[in-house]
Coordinates of C-alpha atoms (C1' of nucleotides) in Angstrom, one line a residue:
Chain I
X1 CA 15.4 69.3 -44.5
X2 CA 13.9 72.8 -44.8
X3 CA 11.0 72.1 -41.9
X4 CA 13.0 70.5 -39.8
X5 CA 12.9 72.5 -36.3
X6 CA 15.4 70.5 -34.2
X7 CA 19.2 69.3 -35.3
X8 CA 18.3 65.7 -34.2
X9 CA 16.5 63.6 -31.6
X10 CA 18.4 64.8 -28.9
X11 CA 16.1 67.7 -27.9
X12 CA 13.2 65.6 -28.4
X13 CA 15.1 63.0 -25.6
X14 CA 15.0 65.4 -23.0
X15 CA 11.6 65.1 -23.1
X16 CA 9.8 62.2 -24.2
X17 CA 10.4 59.4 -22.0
X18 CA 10.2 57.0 -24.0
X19 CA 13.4 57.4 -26.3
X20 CA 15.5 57.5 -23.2
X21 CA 15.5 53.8 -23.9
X22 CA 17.0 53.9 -26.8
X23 CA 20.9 53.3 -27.9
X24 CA 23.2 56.0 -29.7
X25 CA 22.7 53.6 -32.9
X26 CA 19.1 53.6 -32.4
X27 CA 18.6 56.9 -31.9
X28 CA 21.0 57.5 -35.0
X29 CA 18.5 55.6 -37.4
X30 CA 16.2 57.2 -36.1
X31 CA 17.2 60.3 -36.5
X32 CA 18.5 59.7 -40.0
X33 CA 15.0 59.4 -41.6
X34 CA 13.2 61.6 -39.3
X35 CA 11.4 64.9 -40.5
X36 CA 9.6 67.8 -39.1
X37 CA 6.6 69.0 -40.7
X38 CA 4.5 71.7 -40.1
X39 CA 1.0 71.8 -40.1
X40 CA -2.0 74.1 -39.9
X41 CA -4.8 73.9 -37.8
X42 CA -7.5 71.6 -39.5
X43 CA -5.1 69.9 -41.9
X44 CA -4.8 66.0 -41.6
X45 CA -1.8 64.1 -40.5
X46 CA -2.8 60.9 -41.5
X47 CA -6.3 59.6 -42.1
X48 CA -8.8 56.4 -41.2
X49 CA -8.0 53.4 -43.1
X50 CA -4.7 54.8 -44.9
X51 CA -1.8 52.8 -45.1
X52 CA 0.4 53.6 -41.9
X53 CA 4.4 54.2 -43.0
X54 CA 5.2 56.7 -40.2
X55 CA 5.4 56.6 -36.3
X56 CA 4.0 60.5 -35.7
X57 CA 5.5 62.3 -32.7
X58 CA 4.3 66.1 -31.9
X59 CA 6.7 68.8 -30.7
X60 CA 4.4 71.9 -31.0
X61 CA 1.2 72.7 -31.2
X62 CA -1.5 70.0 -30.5
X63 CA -3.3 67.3 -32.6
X64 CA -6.8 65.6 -32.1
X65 CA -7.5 61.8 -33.0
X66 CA -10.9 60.6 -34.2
X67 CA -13.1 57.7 -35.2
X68 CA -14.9 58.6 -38.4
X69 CA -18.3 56.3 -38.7
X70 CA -19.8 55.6 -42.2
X71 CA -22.7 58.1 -41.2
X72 CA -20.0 61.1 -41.5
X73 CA -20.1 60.7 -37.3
X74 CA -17.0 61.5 -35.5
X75 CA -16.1 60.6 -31.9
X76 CA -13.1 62.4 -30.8
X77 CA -10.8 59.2 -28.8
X78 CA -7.9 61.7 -27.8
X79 CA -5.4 64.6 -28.3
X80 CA -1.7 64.5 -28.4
X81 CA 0.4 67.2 -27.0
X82 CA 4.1 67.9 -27.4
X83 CA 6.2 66.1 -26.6
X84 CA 4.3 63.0 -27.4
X85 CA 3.9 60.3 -29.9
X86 CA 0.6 59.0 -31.5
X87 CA 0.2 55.3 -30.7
X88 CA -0.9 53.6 -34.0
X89 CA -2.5 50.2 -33.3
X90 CA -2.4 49.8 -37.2
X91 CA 1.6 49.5 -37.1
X92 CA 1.6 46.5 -35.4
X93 CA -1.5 44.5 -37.2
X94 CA -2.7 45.4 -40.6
X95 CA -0.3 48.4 -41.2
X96 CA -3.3 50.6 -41.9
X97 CA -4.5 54.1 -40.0
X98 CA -7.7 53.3 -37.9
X99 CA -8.6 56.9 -36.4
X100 CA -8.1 60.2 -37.6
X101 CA -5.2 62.6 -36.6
X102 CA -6.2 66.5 -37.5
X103 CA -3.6 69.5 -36.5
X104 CA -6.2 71.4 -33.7
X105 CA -3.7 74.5 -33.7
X106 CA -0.6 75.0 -35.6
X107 CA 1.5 71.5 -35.1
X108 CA 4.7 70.7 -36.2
X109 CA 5.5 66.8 -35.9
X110 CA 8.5 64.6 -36.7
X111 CA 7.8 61.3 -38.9
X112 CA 10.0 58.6 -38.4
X113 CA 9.8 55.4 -40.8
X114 CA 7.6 53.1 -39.0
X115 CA 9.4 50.4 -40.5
X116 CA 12.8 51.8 -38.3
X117 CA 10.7 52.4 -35.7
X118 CA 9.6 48.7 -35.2
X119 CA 12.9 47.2 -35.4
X120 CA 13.9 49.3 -32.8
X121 CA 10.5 48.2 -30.9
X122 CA 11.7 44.4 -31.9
X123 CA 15.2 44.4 -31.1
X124 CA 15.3 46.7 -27.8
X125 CA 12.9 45.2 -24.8
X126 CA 13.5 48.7 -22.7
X127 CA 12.0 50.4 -25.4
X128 CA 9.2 48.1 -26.2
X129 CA 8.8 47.9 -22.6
X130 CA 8.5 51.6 -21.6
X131 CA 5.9 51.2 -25.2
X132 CA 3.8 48.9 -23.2
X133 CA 3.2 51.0 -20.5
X134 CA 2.2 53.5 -22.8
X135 CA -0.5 51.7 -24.3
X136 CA -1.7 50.3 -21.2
X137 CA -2.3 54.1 -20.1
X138 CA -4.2 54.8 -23.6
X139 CA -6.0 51.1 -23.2
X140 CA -7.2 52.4 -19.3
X141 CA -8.3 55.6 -20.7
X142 CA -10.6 54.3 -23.6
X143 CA -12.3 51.9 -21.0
X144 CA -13.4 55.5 -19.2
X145 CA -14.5 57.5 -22.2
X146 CA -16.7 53.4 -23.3
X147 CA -18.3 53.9 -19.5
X148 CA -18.8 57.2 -19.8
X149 CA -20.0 57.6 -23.3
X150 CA -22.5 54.6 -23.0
X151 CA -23.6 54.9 -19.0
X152 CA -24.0 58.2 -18.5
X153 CA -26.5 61.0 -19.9
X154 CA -25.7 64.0 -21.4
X155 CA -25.0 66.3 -18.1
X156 CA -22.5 63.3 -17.1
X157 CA -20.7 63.3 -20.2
X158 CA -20.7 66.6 -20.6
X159 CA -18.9 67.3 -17.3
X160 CA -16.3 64.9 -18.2
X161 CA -15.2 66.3 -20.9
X162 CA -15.2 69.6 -19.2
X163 CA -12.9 68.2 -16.2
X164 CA -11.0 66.4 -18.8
X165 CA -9.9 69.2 -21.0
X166 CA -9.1 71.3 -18.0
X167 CA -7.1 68.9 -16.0
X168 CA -5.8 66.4 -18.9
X169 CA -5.3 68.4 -21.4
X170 CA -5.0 72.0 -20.7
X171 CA -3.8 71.8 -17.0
X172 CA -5.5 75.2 -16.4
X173 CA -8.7 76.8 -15.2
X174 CA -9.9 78.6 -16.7
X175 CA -8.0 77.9 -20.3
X176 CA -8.3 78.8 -23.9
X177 CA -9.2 76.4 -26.4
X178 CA -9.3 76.2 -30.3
X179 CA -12.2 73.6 -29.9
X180 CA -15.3 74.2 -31.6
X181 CA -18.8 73.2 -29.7
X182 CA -18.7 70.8 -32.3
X183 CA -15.1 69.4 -31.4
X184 CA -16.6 69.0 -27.8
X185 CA -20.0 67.2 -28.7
X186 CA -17.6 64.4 -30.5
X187 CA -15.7 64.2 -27.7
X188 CA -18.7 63.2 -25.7
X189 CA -20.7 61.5 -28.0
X190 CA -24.0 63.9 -29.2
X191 CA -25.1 66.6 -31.3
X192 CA -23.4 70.0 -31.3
X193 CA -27.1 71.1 -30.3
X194 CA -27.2 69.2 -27.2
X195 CA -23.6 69.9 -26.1
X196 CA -25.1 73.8 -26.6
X197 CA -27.9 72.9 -24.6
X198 CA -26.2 71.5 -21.8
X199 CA -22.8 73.9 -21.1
X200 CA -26.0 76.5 -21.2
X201 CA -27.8 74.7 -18.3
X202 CA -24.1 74.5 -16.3
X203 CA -23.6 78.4 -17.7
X204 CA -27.3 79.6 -15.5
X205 CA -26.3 77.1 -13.2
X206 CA -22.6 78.7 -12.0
X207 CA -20.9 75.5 -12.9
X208 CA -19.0 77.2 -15.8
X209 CA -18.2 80.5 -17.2
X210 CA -17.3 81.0 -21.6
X211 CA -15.9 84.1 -22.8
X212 CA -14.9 83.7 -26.8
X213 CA -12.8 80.8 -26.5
X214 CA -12.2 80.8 -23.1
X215 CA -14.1 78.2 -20.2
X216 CA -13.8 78.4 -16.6
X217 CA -14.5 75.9 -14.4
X218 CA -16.4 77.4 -11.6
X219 CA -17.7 74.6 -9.5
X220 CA -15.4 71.6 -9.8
X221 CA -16.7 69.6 -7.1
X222 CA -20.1 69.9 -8.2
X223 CA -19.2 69.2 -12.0
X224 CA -17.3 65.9 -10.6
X225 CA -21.2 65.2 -8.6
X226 CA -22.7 65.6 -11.7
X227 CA -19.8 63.1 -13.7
X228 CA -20.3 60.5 -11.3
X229 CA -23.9 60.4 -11.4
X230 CA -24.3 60.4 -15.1
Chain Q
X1 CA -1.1 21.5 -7.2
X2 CA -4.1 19.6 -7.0
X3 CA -6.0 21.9 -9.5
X4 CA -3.1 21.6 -12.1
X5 CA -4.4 20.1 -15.5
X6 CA -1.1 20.1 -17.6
X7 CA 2.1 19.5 -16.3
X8 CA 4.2 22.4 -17.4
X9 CA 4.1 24.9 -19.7
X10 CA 4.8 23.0 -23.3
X11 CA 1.4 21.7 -23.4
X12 CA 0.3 25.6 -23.6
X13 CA 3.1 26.1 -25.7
X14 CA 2.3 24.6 -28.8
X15 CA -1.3 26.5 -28.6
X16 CA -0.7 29.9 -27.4
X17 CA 1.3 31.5 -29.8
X18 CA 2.8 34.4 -27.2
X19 CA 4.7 31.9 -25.8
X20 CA 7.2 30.7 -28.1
X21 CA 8.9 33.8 -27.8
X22 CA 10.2 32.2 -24.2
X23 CA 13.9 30.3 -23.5
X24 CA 13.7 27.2 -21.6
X25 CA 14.8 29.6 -18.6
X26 CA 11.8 31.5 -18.7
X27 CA 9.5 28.6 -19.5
X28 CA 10.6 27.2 -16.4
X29 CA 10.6 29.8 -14.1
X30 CA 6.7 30.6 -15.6
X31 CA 5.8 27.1 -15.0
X32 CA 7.4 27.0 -11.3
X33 CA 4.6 29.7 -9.8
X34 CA 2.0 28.3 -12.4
X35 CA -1.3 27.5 -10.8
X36 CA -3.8 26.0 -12.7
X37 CA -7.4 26.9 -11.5
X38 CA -11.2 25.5 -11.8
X39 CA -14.0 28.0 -12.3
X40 CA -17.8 27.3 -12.4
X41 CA -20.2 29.0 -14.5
X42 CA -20.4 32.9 -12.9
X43 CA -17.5 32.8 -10.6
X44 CA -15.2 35.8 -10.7
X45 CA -11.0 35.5 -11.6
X46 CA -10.9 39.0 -10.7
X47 CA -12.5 42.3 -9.7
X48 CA -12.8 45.8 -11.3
X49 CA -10.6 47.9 -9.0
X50 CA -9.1 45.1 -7.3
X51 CA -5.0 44.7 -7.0
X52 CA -3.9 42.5 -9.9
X53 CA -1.3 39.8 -8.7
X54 CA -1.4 37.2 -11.6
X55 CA -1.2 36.6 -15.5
X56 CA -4.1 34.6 -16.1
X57 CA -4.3 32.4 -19.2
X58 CA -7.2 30.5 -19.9
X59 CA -6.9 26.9 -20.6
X60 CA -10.9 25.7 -21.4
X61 CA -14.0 27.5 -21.0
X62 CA -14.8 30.7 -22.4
X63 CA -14.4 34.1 -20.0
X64 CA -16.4 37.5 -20.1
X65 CA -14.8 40.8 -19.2
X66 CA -16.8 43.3 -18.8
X67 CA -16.6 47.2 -16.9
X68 CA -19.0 47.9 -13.9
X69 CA -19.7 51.5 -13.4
X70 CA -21.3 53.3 -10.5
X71 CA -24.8 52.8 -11.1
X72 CA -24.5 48.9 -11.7
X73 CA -24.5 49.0 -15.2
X74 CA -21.9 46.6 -17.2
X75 CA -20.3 46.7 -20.8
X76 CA -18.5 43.6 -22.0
X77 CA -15.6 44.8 -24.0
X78 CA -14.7 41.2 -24.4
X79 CA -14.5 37.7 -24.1
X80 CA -11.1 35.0 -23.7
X81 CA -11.1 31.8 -24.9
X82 CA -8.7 28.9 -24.9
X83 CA -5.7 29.0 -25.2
X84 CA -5.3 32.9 -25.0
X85 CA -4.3 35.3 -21.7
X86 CA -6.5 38.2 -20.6
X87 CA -4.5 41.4 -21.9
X88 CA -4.6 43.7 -17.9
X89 CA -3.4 47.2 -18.7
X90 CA -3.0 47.8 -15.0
X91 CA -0.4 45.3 -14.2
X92 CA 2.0 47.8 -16.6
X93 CA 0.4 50.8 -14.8
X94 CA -1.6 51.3 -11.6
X95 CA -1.6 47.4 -10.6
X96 CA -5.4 47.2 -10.6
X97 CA -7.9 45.8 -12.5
X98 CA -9.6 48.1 -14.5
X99 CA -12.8 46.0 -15.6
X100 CA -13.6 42.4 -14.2
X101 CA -13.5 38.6 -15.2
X102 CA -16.1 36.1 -14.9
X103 CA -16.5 32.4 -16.2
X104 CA -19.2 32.2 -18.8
X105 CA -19.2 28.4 -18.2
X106 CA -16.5 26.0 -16.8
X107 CA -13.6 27.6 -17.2
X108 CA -10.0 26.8 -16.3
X109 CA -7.2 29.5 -15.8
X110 CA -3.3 29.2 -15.6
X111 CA -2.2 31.8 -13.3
X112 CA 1.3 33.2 -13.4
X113 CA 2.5 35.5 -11.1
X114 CA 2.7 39.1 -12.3
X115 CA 6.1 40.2 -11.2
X116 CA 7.0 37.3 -13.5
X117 CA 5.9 38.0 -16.4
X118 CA 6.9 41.5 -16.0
X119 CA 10.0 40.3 -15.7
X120 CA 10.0 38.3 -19.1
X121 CA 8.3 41.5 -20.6
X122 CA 11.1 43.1 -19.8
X123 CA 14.1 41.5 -20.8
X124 CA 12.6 39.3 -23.8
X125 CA 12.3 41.8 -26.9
X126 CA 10.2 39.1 -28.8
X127 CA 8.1 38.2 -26.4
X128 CA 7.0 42.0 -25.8
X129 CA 6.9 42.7 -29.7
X130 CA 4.3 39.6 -29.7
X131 CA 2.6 41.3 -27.0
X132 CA 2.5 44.5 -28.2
X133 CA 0.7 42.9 -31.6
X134 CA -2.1 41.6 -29.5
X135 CA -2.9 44.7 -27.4
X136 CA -2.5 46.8 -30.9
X137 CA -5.9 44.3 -32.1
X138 CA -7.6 44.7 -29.0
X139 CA -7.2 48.4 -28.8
X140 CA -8.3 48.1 -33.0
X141 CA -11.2 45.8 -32.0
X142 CA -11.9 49.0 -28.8
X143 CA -12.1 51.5 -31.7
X144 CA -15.1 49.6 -33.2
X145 CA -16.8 49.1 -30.1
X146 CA -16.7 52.6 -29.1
X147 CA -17.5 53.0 -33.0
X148 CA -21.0 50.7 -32.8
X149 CA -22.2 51.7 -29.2
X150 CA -22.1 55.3 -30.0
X151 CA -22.8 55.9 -33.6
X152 CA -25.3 53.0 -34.0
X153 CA -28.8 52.6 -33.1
X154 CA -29.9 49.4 -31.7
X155 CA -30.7 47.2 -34.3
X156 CA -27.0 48.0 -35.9
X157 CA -25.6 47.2 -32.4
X158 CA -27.3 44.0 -31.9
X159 CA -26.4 42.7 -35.3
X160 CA -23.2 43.8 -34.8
X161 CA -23.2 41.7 -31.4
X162 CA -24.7 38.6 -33.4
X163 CA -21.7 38.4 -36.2
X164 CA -19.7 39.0 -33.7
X165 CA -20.6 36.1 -31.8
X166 CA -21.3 33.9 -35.0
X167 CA -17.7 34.9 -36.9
X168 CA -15.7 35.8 -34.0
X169 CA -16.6 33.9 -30.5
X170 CA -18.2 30.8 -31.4
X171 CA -16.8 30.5 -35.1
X172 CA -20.7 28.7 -35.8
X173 CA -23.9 29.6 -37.5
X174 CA -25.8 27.7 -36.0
X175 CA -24.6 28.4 -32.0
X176 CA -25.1 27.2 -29.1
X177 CA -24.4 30.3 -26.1
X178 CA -24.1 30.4 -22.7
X179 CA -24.7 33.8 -22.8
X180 CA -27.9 35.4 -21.5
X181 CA -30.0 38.1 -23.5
X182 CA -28.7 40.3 -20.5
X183 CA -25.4 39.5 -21.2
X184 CA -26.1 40.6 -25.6
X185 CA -27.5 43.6 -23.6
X186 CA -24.7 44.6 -21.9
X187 CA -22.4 43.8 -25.2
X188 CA -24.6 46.5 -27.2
X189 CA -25.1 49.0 -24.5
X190 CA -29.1 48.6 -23.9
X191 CA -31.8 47.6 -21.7
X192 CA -32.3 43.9 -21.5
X193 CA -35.6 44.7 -22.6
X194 CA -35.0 46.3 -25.6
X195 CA -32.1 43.6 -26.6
X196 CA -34.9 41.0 -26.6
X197 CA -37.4 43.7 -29.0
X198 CA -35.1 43.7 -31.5
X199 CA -34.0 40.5 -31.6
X200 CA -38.2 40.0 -31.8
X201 CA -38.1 42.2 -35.1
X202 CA -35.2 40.5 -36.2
X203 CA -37.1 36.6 -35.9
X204 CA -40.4 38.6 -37.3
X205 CA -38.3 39.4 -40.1
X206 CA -36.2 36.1 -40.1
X207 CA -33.3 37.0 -39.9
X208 CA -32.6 34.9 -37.2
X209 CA -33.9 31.6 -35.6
X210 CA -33.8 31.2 -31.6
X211 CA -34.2 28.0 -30.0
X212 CA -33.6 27.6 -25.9
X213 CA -29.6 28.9 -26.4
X214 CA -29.4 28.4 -30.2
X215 CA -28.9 30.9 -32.2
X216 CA -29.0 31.1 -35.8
X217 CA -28.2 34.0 -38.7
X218 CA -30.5 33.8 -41.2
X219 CA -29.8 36.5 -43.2
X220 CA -26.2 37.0 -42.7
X221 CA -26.0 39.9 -45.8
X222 CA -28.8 41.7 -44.7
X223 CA -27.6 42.1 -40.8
X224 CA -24.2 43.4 -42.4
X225 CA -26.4 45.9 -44.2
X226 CA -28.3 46.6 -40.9
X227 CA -25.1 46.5 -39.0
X228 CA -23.4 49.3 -41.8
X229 CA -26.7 51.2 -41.6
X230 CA -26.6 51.2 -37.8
Chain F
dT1 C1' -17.6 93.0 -52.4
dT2 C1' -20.6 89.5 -52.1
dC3 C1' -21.7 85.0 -51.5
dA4 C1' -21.0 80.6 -49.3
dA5 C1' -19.9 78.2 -45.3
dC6 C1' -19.4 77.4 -40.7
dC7 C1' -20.1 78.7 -35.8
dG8 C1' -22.8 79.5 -31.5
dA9 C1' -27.3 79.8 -30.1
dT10 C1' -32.2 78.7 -29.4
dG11 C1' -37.0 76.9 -30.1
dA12 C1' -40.3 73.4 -31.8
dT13 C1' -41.0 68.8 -32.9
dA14 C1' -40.2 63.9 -33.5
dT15 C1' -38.4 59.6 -32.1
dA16 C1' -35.3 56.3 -30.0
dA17 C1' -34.8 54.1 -26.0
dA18 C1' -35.4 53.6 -21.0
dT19 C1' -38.4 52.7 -17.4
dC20 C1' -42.2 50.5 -15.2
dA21 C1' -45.3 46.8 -14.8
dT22 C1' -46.7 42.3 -15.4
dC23 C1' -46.5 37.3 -16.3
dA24 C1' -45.0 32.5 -17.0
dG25 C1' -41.4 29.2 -16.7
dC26 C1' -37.4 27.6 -14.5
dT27 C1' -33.9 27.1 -11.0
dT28 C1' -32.1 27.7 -6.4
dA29 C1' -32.2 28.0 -1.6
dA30 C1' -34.6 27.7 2.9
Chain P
dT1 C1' -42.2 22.1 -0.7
dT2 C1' -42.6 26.4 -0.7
dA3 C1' -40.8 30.8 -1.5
dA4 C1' -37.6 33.7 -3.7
dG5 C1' -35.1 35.0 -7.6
dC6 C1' -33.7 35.1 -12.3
dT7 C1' -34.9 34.7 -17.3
dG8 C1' -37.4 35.6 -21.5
dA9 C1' -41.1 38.0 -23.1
dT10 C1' -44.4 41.8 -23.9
dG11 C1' -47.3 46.1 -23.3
dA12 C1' -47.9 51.0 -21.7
dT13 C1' -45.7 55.1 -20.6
dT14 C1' -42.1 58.5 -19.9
dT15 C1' -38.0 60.7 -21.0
dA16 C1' -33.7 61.7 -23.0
dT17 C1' -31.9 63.0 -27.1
dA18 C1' -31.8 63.8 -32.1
dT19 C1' -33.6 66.3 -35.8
dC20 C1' -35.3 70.3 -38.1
dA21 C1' -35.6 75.1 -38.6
dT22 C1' -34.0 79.6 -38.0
dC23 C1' -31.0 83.6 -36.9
dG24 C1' -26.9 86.7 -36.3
dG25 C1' -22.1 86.9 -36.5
dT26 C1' -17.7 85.7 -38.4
dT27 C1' -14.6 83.9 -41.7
dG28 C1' -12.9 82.9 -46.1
dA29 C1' -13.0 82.3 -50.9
dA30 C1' -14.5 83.8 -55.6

DNA sequence: TTCAACCGATGATATAAATCATCAGCTTAA
DNA sequence: TTAAGCTGATGATTTATATCATCGGTTGAA
């Protein structure tokens, strides 16, 4: 395996929870059809409505996840970082892809068989357990981005993100980011004009500071005022 | 249990899918802190933000869920009918209720304490597998929500909320709702004001028929087309 | 090297949708 | 039995947001 970066799950243990679960057998199958690939910023993992045959987990780099509309819209639903996996809903229904996953930087990510992977889910209840949990984060999550995206105007939204990316994501202040404006108005649902329009207001305002590619969070409790207002 | 409506758990059994997964062992010790509840039209089984204590499976009736955010405003992400369980993310996470539950008409519940089930989650592979198939469609049928609300304009949205309710909740053209046009506001993300507009344009353009709480699809290709259109 | 394409930025304009106001019919509570 | 409150309905008005157009800077491909 010419990509792969690490001799076998082992590294990968120490630091995703989740395989802690699992069994030297397990682990061995999974190992035995895992590989690491390498991708470049922009290029697709997998895409809406393919057929699903891998479970994805990241170990460098970072990945964005998106719902692509018929209209050519895209709302951005999450990122993965490493170590992390990419929970496909489409594994366990209609074995088909229903977001987007695009490399935002360089990535690498290990594919394991998905069919492996759900024995392992099937047979091993710590596993599917620690699984559940997982999900139930990710379900907990959407239900904020659905309130926010639908209840609160553009300032609102905006500022979410914003606090978002710097505490979820980034865990920095100020923090560089290979997110376009564009990246940022799918992730709060409007045009790449307003999201402009808006980080300008909070720019004359002394919420937030941009320099290139970097953002700085100057005023967090008034950004988290402005979130919980809409 | 003066409330109860079946006597144990094999009545439920042979309806709710979920639960075949379940040894005698763990049948019984569900049905031992099984309560069976009556709710009236409006009545709450549980609050946004509240501590969640119980599995709740509903037995007749029809249940809306729906999130509350700070300024009053509502989005149903969903509705539970007989004989299914409400899927609540928190009880694997923060144990609290992340959006709340109200009877759309009579309803009865089977509640089973939490600690329970978690139990059963646990240690029964199958039984978390099956679970893990049903929060994989919700979180598929989330993805088109957040899809419609946000991409669509508002005569997509509401005929997305009207084949929705025809195909997927009340399995009838012709239909007869408890729901009020508040309520097919709150499902689409609008005023109730403009829910009733468009469903104006759509009876102007007969597409539908209304009558007291009938509802009727007309034109069931041209709302797809209007839904696909958004 | 040049052309195409995308990005951040900004202004002018159009429009989708919320808000406000009103009214009639019906139910519920005092 | 009356008053209060909710619902469906509709019109007038305001406002939030998208769209369209343009520009300079950068990147990347031909």
């Amino acid at each position: 395996m010419a990509n792969s970066i690490e001799a076998n799950c082992l590294l990968c243990m120490q630091r995703s929870d989740i395989f802690r679960n699992l069994n030297d057998n397990e682990l061995h199958s999974v190992n035995s059809c895992r590989v690491s690939i390498k991708y470049h910023q922009g290029e697709i993992l997998f895409k809406q409505g393919s057929p699903c045959h891998d479970f994805v987990c990241i170990t460098s780099g970072m990945v964005k996840l998106y719902l692509e509309s018929e209209s050519d819209k895209r709302i951005i639903i999450g990122f993965v970082k490493p170590v992390d996996y990419i929970f496909v809903p489409g594994a366990f229904t209609d074995k088909r892809h229903h977001f987007t996953a695009v490399a935002c930087e360089e990535t690498t990510a290990c594919l394991v068989g998905s069919d492996v992977f759900q024995q392992i889910v099937e047979a091993n209840s710590a596993f599917s357990s620690a699984f559940l949990n997982k999900i139930s984060e990710q379900a907990i999550r959407m239900f904020e981005q659905l309130s926010s995206l639908t209840h609160k105007q553009m300032p609102g939204r905006i500022a979410d993100v914003l606090l978002c990316l710097s505490q979820k994501i980034y865990n920095a202040n100020p923090f560089v980011t290979s997110l376009s404006r564009q990246d940022i108005a799918d992730m709060s649902g409007m045009t790449k004009e307003s999201a402009i329009r808006i980080m300008k207001t909070f720019k004359d305002d002394n919420l937030i500071r941009t320099e290139g590619d970097l953002i700085e969070l100057l005023n967090i409790p008034l950004l988290e005022t402005i979130s919980r207002n809409g």
